[in-house]
Short mmCIF file of C-alpha atoms in Angstrom, two decimals:
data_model
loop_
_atom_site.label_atom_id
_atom_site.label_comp_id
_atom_site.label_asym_id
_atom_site.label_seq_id
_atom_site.Cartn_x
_atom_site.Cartn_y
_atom_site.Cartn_z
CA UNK H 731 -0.38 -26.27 7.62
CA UNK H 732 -0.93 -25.65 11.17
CA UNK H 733 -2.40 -28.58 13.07
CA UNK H 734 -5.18 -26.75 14.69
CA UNK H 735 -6.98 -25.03 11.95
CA UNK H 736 -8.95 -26.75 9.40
CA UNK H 737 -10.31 -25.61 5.95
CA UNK H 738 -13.75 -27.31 5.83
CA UNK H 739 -15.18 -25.22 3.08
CA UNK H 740 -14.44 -22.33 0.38
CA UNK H 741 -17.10 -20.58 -1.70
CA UNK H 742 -16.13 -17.75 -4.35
CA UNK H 743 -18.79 -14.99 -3.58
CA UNK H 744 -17.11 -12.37 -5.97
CA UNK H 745 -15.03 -12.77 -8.81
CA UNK H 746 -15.86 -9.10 -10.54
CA UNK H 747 -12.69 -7.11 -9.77
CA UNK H 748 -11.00 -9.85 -7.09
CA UNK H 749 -12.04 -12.58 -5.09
CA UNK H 750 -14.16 -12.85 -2.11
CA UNK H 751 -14.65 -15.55 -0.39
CA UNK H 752 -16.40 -17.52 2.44
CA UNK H 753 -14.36 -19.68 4.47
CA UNK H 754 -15.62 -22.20 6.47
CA UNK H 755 -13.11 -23.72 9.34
CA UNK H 756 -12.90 -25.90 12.17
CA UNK H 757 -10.02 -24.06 15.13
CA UNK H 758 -9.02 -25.72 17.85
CA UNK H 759 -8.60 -23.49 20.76
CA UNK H 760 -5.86 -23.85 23.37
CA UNK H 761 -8.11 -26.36 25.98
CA UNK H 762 -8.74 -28.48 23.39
CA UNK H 763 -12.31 -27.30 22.67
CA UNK H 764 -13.19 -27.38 18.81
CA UNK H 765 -14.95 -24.08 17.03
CA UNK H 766 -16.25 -24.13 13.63
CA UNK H 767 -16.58 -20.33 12.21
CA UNK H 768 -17.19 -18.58 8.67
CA UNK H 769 -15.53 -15.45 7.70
CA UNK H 770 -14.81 -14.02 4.44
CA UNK H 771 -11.66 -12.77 2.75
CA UNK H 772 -10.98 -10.94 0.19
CA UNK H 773 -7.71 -11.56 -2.02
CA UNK H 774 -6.53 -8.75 -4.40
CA UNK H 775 -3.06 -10.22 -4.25
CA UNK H 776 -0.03 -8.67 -2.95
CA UNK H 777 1.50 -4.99 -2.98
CA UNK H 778 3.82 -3.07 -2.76
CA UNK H 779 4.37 0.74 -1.47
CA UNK H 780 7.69 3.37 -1.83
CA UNK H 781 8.24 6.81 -0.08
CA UNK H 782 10.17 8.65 -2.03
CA UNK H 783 12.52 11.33 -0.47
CA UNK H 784 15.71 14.10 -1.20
CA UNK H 785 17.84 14.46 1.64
CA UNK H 786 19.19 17.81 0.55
CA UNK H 787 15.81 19.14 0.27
CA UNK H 788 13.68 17.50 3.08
CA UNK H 789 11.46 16.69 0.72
CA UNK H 790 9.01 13.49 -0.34
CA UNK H 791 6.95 12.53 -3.28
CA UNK H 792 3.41 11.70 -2.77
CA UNK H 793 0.53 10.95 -5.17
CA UNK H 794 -3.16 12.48 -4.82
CA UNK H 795 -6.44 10.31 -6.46
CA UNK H 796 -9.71 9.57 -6.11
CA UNK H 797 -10.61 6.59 -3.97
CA UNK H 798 -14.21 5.19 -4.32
CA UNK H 799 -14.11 3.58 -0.90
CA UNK H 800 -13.12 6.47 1.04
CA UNK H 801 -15.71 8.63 -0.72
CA UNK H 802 -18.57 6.24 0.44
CA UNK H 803 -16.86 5.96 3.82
CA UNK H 804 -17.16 9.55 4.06
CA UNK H 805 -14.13 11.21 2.79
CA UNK H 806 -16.18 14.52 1.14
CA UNK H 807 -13.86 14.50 -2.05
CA UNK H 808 -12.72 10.68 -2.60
CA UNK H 809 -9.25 12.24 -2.87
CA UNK H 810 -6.34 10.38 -1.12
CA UNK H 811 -2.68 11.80 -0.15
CA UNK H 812 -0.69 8.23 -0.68
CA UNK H 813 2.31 6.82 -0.73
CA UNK H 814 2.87 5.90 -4.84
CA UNK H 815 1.71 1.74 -4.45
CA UNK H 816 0.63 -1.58 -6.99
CA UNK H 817 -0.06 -4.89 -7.04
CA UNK H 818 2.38 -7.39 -7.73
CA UNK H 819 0.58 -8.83 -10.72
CA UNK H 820 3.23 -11.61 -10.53
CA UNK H 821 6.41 -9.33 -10.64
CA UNK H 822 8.50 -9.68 -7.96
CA UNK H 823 8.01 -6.93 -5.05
CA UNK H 824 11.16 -4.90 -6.02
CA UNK H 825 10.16 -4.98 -10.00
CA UNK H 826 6.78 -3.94 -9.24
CA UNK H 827 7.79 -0.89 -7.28
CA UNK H 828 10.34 0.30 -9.82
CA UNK H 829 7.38 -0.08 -12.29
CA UNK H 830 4.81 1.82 -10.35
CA UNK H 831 7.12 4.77 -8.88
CA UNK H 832 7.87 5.49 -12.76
CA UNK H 833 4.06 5.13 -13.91
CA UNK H 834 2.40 6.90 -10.91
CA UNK H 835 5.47 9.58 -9.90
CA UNK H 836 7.08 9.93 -13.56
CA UNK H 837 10.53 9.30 -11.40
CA UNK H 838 13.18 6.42 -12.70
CA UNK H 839 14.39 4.88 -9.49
CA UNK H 840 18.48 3.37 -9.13
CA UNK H 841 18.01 1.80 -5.99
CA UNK H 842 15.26 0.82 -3.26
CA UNK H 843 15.31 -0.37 -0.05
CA UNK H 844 12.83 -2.90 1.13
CA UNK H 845 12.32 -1.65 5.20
CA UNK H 846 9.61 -4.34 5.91
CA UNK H 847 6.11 -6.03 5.13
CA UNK H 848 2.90 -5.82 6.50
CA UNK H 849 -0.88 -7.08 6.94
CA UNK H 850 -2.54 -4.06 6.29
CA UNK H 851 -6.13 -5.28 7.36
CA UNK H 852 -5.70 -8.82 8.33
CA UNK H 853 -9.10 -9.41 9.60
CA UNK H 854 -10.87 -9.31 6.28
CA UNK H 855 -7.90 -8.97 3.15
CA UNK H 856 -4.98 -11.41 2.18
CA UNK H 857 -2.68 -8.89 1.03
CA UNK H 858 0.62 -9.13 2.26
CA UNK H 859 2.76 -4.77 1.54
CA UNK H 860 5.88 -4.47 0.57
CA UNK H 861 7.39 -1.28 1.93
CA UNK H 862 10.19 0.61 0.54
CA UNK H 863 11.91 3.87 0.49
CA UNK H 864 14.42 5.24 -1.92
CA UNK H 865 16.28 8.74 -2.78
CA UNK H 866 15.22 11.05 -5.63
CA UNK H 867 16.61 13.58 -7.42
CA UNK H 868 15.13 15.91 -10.12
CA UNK H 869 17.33 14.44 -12.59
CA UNK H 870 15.85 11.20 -12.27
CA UNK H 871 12.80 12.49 -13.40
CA UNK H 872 11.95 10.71 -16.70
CA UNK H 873 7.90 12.11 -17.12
CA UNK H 874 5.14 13.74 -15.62
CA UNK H 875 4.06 10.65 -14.18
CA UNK H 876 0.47 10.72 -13.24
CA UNK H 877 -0.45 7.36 -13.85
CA UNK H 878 -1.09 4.39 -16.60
CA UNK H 879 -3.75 5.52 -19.05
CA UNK H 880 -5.42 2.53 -19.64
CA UNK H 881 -5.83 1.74 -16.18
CA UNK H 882 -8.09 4.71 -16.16
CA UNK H 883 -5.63 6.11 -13.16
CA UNK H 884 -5.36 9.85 -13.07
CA UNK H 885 -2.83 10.68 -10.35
CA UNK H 886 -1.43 14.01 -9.09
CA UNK H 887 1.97 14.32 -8.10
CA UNK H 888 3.01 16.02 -5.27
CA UNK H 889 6.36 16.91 -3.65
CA UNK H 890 6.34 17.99 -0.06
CA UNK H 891 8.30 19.51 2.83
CA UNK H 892 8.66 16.23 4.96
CA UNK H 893 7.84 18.35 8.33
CA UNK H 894 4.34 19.68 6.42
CA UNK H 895 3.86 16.36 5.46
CA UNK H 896 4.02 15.19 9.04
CA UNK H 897 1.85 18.58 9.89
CA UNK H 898 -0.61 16.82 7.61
CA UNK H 899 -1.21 13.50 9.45
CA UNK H 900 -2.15 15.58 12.57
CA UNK H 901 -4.60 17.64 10.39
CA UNK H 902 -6.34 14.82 9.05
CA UNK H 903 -5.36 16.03 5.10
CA UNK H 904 -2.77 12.47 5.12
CA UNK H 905 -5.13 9.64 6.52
CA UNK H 906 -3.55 6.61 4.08
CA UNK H 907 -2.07 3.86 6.70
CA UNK H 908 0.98 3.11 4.23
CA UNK H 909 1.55 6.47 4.22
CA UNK H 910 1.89 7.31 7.88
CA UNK H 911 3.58 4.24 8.64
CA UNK H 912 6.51 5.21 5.86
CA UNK H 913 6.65 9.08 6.97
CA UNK H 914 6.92 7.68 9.85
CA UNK H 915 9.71 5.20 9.10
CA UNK H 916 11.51 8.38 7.84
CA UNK H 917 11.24 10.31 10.71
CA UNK H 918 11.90 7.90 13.95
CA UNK H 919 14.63 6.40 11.69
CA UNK H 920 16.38 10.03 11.46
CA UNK H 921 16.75 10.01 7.42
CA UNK H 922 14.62 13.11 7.16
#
């Protein structure tokens, strides 16, 4: 615990699909001077993300689904171009990427590479992102993919020409932040 911050209060807003809640805290600020503030964050645990991409082909799997929050932010269709991503749900970072790249992408992973973690909206959520990247073949391909039923996810998969993929952030189709920040990983990092 840091010695200028102080947890005064905690009240659960939301329980319904995560947890909200409003902090209340005491900071001391550099001069000395004391503030007391409230904010409120929400904790939907910890994720994880993967690009998935073929050298020989210049090629990367991406995912396509509807996202409530974008659609009432705007976003005409709800659809999302994404990175494939999941929660933790207590599995280890590594384990939980395996899992999802096989549920959402129908592709059976050998190895990953963990290339950093990140705050994705620090202001507001707790979650901490795993990111990772690994190589694909067709071969590895084990099902269609598409998604866990009973999770109610119903998930296109799509395979892309990494240079129309980067075509794509500058046309607005790719607006995820996980995904630009690993398409961009690929690029400045010469693997594509």
């Amino acid at each position: 615990m840091i010695d200028n911050i102080k947890i005064l209060d905690t009240k659960v807003l939301s329980d319904n699909w995560y947890v909200l809640r409003k902090i209340t805290y005491e900071y001391s600020k550099k001069d000395g001077t004391k503030l007391t503030q409230s904010r409120e964050a929400y904790d939907r645990g910890n994720g994880a993300t993967i690009l998935l991409y073929n050298k020989e082909q210049k090629t990367i799997i991406l995912t396509r689904q509807f996202r409530l929050p974008t659609f009432v932010n705007g976003n005409e269709t709800g659809m999302l171009i994404e990175a494939c991503a999941g929660l933790l749900d207590k599995d280890n970072a590594e384990d939980c990427i395996r899992r999802e790249t096989e549920e959402e992408t129908g592709y059976k992973i050998t190895e990953v590479r963990k290339i950093f973690e990140a705050y994705m909206s620090p202001g507001s959520v707790t979650e901490i992102l795993y990111f990772f990247i690994a190589e694909y073949a067709k071969e590895m391909k084990v099902n269609d993919g598409g998604g866990v039923e009973q999770e109610e996810e119903n998930i296109e998969v799509l395979e892309l020409d990494i240079d129309d993929a980067m075509k794509m952030i500058e046309s607005g189709e790719i607006k995820d932040g996980k995904t630009i920040m690993l398409l961009q990983y690929i690029k400045l990092n010469k693997i594509l």
